[in-house]
Tab-separated table of C-alpha atoms in Angstrom:
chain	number	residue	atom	x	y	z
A	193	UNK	CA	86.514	-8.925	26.643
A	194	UNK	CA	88.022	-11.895	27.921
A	195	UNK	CA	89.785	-10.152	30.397
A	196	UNK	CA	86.396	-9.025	31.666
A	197	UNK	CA	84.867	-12.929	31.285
A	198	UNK	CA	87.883	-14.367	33.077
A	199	UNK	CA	87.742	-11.723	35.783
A	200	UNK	CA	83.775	-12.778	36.252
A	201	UNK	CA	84.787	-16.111	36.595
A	202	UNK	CA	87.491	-15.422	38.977
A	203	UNK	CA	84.927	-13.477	40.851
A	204	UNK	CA	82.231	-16.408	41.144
A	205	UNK	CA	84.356	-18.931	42.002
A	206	UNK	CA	85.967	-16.569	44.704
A	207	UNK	CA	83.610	-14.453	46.495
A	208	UNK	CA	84.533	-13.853	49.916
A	209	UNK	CA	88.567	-12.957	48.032
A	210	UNK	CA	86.629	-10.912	45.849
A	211	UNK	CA	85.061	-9.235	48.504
A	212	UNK	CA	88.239	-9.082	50.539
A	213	UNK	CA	89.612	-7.189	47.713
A	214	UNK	CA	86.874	-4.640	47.302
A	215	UNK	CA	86.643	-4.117	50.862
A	216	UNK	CA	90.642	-3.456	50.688
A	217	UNK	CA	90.394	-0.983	47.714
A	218	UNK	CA	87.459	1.080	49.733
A	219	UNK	CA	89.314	1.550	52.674
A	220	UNK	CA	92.425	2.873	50.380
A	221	UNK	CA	90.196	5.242	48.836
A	222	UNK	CA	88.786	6.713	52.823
A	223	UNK	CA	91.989	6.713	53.550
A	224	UNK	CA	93.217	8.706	50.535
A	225	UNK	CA	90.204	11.395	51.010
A	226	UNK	CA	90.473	11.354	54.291
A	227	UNK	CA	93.778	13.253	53.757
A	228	UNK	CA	92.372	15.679	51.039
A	229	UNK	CA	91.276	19.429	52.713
A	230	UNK	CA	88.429	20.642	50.273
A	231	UNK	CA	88.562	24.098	51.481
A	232	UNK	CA	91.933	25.106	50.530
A	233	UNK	CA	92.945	28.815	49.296
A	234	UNK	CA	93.536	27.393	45.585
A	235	UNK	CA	90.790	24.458	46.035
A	236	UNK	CA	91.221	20.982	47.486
A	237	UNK	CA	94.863	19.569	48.351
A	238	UNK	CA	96.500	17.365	50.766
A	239	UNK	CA	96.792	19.470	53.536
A	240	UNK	CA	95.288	17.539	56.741
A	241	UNK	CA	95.742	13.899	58.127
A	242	UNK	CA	92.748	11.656	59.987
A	243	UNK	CA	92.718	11.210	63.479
A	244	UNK	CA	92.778	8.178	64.915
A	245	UNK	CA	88.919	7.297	65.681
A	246	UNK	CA	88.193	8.164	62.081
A	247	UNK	CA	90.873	5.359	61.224
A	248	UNK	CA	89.328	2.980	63.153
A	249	UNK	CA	86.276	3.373	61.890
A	250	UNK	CA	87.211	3.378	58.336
A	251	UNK	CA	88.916	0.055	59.276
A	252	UNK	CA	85.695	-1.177	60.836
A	253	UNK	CA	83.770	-0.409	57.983
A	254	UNK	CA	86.090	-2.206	55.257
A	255	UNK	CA	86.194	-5.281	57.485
A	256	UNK	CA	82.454	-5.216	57.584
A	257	UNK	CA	82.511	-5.056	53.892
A	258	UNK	CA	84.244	-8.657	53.541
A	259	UNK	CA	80.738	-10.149	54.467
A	260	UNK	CA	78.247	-8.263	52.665
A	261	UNK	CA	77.126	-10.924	50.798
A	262	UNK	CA	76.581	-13.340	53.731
A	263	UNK	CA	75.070	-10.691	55.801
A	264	UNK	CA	73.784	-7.809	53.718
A	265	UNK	CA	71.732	-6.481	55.901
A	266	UNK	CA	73.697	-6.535	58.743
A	267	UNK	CA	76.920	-5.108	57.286
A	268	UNK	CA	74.443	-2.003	55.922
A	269	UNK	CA	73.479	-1.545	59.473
A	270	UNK	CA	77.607	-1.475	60.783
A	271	UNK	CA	78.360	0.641	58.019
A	272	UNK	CA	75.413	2.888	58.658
A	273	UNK	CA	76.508	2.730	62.424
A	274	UNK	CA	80.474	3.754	61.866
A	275	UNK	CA	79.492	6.237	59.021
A	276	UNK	CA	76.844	8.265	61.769
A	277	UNK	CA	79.757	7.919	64.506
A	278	UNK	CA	82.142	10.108	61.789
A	279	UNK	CA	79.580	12.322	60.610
A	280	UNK	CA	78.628	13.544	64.455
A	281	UNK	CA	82.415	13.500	65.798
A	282	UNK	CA	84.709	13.415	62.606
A	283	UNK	CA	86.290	17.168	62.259
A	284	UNK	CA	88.034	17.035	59.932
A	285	UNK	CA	85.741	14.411	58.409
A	286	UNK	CA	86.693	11.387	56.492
A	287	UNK	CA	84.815	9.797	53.841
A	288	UNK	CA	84.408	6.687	56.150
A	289	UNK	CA	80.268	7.139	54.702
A	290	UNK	CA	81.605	5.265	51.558
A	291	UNK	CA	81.708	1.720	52.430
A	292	UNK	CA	77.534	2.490	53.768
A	293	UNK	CA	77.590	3.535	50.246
A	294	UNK	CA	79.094	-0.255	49.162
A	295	UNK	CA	76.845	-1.564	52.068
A	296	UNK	CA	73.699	-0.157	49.979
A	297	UNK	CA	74.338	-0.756	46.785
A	298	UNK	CA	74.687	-4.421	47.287
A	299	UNK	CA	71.394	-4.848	49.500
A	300	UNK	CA	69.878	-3.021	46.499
A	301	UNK	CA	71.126	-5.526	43.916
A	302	UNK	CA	70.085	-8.564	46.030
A	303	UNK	CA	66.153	-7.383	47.002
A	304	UNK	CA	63.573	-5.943	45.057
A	305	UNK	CA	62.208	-2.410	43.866
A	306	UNK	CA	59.976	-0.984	46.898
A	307	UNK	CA	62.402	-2.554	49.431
A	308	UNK	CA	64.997	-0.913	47.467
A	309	UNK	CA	64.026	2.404	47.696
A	310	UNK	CA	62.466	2.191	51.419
A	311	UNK	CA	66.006	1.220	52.583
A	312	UNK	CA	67.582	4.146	50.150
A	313	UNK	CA	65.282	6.657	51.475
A	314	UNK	CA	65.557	5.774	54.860
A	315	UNK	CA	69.404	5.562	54.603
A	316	UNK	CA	69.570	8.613	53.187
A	317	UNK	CA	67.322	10.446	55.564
A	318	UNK	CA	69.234	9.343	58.591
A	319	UNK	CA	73.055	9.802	56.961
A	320	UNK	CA	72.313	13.562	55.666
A	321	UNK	CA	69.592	14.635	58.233
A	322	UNK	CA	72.451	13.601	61.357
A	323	UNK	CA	75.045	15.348	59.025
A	324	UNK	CA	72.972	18.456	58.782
A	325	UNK	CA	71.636	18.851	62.217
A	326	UNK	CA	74.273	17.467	64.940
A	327	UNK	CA	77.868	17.590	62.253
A	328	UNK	CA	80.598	19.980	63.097
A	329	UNK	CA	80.100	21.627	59.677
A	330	UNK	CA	77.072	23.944	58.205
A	331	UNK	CA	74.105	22.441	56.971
A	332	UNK	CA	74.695	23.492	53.339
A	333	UNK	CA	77.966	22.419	53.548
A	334	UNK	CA	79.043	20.008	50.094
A	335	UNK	CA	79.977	17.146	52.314
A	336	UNK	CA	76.543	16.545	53.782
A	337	UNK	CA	75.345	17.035	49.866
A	338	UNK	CA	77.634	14.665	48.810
A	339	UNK	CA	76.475	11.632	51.544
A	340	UNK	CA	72.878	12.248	50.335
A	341	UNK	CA	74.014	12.424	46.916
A	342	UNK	CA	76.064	8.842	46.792
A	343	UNK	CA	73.632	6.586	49.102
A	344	UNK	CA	71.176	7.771	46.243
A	345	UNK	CA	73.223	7.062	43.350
A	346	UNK	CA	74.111	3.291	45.425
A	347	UNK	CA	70.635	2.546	45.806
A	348	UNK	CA	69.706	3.409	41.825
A	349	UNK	CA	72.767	1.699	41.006
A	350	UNK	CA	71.837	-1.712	42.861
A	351	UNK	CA	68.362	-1.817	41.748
A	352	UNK	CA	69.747	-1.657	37.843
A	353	UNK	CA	71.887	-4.549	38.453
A	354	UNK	CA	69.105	-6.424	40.035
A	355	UNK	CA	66.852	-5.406	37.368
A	356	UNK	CA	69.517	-6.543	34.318
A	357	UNK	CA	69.878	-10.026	36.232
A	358	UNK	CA	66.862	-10.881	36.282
A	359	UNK	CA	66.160	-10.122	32.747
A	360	UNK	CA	68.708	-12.101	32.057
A	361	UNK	CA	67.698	-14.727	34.008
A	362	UNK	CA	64.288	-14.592	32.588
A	363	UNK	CA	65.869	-14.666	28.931
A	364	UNK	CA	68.008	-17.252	29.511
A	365	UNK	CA	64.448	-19.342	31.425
A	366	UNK	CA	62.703	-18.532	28.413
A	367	UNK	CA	65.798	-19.779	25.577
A	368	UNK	CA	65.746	-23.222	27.700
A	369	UNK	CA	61.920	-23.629	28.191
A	370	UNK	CA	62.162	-23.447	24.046
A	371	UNK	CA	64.629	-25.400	23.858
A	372	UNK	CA	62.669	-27.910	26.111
A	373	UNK	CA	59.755	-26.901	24.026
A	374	UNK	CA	61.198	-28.400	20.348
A	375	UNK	CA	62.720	-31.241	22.100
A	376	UNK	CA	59.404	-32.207	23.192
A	377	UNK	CA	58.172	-31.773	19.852
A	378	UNK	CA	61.117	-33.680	18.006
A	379	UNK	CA	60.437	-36.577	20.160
A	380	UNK	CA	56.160	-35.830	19.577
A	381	UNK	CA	57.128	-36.259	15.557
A	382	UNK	CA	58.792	-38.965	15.936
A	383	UNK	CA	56.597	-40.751	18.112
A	384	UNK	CA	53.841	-40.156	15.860
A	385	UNK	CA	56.167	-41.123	12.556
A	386	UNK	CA	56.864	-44.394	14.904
A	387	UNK	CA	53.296	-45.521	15.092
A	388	UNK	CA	52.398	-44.297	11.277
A	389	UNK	CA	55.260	-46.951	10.378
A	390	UNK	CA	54.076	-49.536	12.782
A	391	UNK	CA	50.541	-49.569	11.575
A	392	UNK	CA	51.748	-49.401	7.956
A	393	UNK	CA	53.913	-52.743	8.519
A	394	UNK	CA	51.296	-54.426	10.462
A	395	UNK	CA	48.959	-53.841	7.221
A	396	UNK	CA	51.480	-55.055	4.910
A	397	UNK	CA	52.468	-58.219	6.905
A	398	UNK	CA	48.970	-59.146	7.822
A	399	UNK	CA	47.358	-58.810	4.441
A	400	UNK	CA	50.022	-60.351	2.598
A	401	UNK	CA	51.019	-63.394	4.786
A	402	UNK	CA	47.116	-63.837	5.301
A	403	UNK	CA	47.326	-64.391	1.408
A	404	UNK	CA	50.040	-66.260	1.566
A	405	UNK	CA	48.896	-68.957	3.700
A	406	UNK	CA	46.075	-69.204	2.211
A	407	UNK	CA	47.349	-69.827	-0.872
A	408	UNK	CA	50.218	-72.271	0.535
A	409	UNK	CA	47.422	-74.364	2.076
A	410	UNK	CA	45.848	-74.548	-1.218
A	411	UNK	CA	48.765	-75.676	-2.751
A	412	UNK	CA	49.492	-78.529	-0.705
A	413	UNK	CA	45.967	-79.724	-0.864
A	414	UNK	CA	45.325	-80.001	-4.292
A	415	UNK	CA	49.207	-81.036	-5.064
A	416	UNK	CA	48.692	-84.463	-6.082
A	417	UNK	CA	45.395	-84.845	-7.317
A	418	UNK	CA	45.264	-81.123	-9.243
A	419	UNK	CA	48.687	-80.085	-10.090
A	420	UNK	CA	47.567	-77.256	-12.414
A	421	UNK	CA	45.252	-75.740	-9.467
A	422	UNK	CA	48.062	-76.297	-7.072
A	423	UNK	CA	50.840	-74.241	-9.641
A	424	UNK	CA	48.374	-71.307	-10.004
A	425	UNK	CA	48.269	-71.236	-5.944
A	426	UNK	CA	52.155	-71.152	-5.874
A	427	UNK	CA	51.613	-68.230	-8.982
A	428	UNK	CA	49.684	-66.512	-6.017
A	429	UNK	CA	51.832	-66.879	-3.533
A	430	UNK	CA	54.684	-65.917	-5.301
A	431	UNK	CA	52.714	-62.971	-6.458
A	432	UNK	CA	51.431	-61.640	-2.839
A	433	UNK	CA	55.240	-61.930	-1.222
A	434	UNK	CA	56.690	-60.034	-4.278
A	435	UNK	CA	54.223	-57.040	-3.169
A	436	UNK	CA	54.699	-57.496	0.562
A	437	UNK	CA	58.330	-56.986	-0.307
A	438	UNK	CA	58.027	-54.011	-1.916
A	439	UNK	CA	56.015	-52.584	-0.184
A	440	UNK	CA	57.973	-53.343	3.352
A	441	UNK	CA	60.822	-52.469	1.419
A	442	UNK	CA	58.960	-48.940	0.448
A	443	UNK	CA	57.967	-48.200	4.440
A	444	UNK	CA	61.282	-49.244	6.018
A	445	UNK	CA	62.944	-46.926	3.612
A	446	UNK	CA	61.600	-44.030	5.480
A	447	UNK	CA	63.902	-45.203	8.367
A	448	UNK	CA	67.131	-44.914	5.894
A	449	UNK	CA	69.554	-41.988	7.483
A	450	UNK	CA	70.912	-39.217	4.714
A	451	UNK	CA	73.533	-40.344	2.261
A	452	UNK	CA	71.686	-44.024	2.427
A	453	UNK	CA	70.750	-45.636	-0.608
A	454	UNK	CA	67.748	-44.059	-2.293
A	455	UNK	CA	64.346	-45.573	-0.998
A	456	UNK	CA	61.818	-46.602	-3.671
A	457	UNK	CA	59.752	-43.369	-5.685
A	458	UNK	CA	56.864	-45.776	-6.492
A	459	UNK	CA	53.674	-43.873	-5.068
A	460	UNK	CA	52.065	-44.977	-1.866
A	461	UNK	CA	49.449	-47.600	-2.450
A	462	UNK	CA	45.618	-45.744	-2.970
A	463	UNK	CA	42.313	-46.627	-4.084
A	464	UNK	CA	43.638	-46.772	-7.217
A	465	UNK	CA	44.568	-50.361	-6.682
A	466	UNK	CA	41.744	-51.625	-4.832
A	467	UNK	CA	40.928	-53.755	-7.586
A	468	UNK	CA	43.764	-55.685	-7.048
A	469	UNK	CA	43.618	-55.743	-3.413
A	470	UNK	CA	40.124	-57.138	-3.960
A	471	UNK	CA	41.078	-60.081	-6.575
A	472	UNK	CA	44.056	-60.832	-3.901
A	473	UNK	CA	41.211	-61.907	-1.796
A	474	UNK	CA	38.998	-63.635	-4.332
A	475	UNK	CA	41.986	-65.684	-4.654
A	476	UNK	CA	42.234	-66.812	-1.561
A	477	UNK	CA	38.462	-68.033	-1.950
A	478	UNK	CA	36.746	-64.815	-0.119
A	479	UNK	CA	33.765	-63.988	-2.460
A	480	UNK	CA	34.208	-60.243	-2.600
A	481	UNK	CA	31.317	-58.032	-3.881
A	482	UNK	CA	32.721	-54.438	-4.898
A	483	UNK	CA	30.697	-51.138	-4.963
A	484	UNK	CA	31.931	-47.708	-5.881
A	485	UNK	CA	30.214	-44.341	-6.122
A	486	UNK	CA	33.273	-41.882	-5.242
A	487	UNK	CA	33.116	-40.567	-8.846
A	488	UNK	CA	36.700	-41.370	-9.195
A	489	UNK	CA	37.570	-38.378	-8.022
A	490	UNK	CA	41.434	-37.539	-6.843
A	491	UNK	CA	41.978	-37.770	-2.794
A	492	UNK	CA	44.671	-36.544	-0.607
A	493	UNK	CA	47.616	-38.689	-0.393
A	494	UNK	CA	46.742	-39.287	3.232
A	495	UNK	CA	42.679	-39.855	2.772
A	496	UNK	CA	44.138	-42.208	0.063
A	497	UNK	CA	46.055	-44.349	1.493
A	498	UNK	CA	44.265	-44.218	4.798
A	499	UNK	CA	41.456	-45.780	2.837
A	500	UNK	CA	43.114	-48.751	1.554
A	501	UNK	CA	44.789	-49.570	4.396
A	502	UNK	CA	41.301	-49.877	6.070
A	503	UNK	CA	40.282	-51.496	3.003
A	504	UNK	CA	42.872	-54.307	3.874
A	505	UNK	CA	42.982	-54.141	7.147
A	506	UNK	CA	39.039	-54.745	7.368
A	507	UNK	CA	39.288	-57.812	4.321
A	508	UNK	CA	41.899	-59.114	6.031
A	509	UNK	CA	40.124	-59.585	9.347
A	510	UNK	CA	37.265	-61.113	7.152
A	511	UNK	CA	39.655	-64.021	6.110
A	512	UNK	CA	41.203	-64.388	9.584
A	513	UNK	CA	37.752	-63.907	11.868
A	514	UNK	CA	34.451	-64.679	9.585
A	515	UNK	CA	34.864	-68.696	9.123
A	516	UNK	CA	34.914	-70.859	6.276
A	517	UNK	CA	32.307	-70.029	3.316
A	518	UNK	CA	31.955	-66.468	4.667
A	519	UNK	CA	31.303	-63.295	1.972
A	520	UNK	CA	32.311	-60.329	1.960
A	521	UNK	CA	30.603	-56.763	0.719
A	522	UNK	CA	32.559	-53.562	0.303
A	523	UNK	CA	31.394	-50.236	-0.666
A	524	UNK	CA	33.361	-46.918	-1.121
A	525	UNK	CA	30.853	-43.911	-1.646
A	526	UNK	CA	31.482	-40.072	-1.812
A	527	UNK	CA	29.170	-38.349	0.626
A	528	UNK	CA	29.950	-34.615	0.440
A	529	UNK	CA	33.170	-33.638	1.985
A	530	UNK	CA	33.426	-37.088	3.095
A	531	UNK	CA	34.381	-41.059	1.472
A	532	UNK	CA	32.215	-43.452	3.533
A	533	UNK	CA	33.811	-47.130	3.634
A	534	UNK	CA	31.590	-50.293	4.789
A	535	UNK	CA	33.208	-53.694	5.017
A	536	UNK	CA	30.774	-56.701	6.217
A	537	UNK	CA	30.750	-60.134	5.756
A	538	UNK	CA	27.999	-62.698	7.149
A	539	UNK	CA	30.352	-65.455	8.404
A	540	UNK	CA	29.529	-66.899	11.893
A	541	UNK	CA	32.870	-65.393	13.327
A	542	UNK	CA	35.741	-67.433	14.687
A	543	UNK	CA	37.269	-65.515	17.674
A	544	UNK	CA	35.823	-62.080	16.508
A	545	UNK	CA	37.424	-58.394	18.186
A	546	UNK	CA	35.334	-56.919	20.158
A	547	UNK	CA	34.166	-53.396	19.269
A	548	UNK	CA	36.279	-51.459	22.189
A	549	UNK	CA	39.375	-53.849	22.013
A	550	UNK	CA	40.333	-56.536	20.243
A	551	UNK	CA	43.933	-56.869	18.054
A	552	UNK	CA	46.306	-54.457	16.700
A	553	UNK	CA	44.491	-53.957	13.404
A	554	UNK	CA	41.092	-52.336	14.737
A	555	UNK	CA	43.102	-50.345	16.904
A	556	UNK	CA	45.578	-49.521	13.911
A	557	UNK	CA	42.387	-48.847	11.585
A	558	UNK	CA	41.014	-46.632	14.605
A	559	UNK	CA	44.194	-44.168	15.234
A	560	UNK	CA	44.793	-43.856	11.308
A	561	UNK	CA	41.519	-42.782	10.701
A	562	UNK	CA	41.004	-40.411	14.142
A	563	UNK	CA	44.005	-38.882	12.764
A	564	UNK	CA	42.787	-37.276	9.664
A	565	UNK	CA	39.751	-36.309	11.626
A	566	UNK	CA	37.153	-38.829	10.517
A	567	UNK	CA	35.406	-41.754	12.660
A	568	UNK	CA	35.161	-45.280	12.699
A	569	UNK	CA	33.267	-48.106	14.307
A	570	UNK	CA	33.461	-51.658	14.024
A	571	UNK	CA	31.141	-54.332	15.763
A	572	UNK	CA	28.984	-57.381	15.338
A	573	UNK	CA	25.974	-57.337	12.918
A	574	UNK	CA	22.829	-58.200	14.061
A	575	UNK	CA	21.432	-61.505	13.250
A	576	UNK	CA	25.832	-62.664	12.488
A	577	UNK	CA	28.217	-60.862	10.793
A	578	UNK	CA	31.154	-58.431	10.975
A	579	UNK	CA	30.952	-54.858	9.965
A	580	UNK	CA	33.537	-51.706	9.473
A	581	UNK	CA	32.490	-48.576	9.084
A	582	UNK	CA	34.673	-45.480	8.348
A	583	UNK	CA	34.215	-41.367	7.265
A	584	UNK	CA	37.030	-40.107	6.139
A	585	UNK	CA	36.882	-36.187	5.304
A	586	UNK	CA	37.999	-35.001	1.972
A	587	UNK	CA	37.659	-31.110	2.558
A	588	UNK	CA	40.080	-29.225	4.341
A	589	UNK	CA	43.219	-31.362	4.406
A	590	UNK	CA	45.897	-28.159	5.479
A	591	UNK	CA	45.915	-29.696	8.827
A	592	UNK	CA	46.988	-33.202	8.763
A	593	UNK	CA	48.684	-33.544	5.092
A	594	UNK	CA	51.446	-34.340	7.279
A	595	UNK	CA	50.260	-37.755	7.882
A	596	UNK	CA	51.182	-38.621	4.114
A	597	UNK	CA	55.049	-37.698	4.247
């Protein structure tokens, strides 16, 4: 086998030597029939020589040969040419037909099926029909058989190569247009593990440091006058960076490569904990009024924590947007196959998003939730205000539990 693999090598990095060879090989086989007499008393023998056109044309023919893959067709029509010159004047005849035969079988490999067989038919018309009707021998005789016999066998021949390279071809298109094909998905995955990471950090960060500088400010005010109200502050703040470090500590241990340390097993933050979330605000000084009617009832990890992330996400624009002595309302209800989520506040709005642009967090909010397949909007209240509204769909999770991994 790896003769046969170096050998094809050899052969595609040296055609025209390769051809030079074959056409060297063909003329030692004419010239080695040429000398055979089929018709012997005790059957064929080496009883007869070639005169000297037939040489030359079997020389003619093998030169022609060297080419046929630059010229195919025109080397088929030499060959042709020298091989109906010996059939009408060759007696004794030489087998100077066989390089038409070569000539054939490679403009068979090299054009397709209905060209294939016009230019066997035709080649095989003219070869044994001038053997049959002007040749020195009978009509019946084997010779003019065996030209009609070979250019048919060349021309069946070439079209099965053709027809094995090109499924080849098409099986080795197909094995790299997959290959193209998971590539393109790896790097869709990761993309979309990217921005599920992004948006998780920017939740983290925001909410937390929001609470955090709230607090700080706090602190500092009421430091000398109310040092008791000023160490509860610092209680908070300590508090709300403890749980932004766990829980940035929890998302960028996604990123950690096999064999790293083990990430954190502590359960991704869900409505579960939205009573904390909501006294993290009260702290700050955001009066927060809470209403629930989703029954309690177990969600998908990714409806989960897709819902307190808006949660935050929306509370925490409240404290950086709505303006001093602003209020907030929050309601989580079960509607069918759906949990319904409305955030509003009636503050007066300091540099408020608008509803088709504004920061990173309405957009975050927005792609989270399209994700799972639910909606949300977010805009100005009438009459002053700020209001988030999201559906999130319970039923039928098979398709995007991936967003939880």
């Amino acid at each position: 086998m790896s003769t046969l693999v170096r050998a094809r090598d050899w052969q595609k990095a040296h055609p025209l030597a390769f051809d030079a060879s074959l056409a060297l090989g063909v003329l030692a086989c004419m010239l080695l029939g040429s000398f055979v007499e089929p018709h012997g008393p005790r059957g064929p023998y080496f009883g007869r020589s070639p005169d000297g056109l037939s040489v030359a044309l079997m020389l003619a023919g093998s030169v022609a040969l060297i080419f046929r893959r630059r010229r195919p067709w025109l080397v088929l029509a030499a060959t042709v040419a020298v091989a109906l010159v010996e059939v009408i004047t060759g007696e004794p005849r030489a087998p100077v037909a066989m390089c038409a035969v070569v000539a054939l079988f490679t403009v068979a490999a090299g054009t397709d099926r209905p060209t294939t067989w016009r230019v066997g038919l035709l080649t095989m018309t003219v070869l044994t029909g001038t053997a049959m009707l002007t040749g020195p021998l009978p009509w019946y005789a084997q010779e003019n058989v065996g030209v009609f016999a070979w250019t048919g066998m060349a021309a069946a021949a070439g079209d099965a190569v053709r027809s094995r390279r090109a499924f080849i071809a098409a099986i080795r298109e197909r094995a790299e247009r997959a290959e193209r094909t998971r590539e393109e998905e790896a790097r869709r995955r990761v993309a979309e593990e990217r921005l599920r990471i992004a948006r998780d950090l920017h939740d983290v960060v925001a909410h937390h440091i929001a609470l955090v500088n709230v607090q700080a400010g706090v602190a500092a005010h009421v430091m000398d006058k109310r040092p008791d109200q000023a160490k509860e502050a610092l209680g908070h703040v300590r508090e709300a960076s403890r749980s932004a470090l766990d829980e940035l500590r929890a998302t960028v241990g996604l990123l950690r490569q096999t064999g790293d340390p083990e990430a954190p097993t502590e359960p991704a933050p869900g409505l579960a904990r939205l009573g904390e979330l909501v006294d993290g605000f009260r702290n700050t000084g955001i009066p927060v009024e809470l209403a629930r009617a989703d029954e309690d009832a177990p969600l998908p990890a990714a409806v989960d924590l897709a819902a307190y992330r808006v949660i935050q996400e929306a509370l925490t624009n409240v404290h950086k947007h709505a303006g001093a002595g602003a209020r907030a309302e929050l309601s989580v209800i079960r509607v069918g196959a759906n949990v319904e989520i409305t955030v509003i506040d009636d503050g007066p709005g300091t540099d408020e998003p608008a509803e088709g642009g504004g920061g990173h967090g309405l957009l975050g909010m927005r792609e989270r939730v399209s994700a799972l397949g639910g909606t949300l909007t977010a805009g100005p209240r009438y009459g002053g205000g700020f209001r988030v509204h999201a559906i999130l769909p319970v039923a039928d999770r098979k398709a995007t539990t991936g967003e939880s991994r």
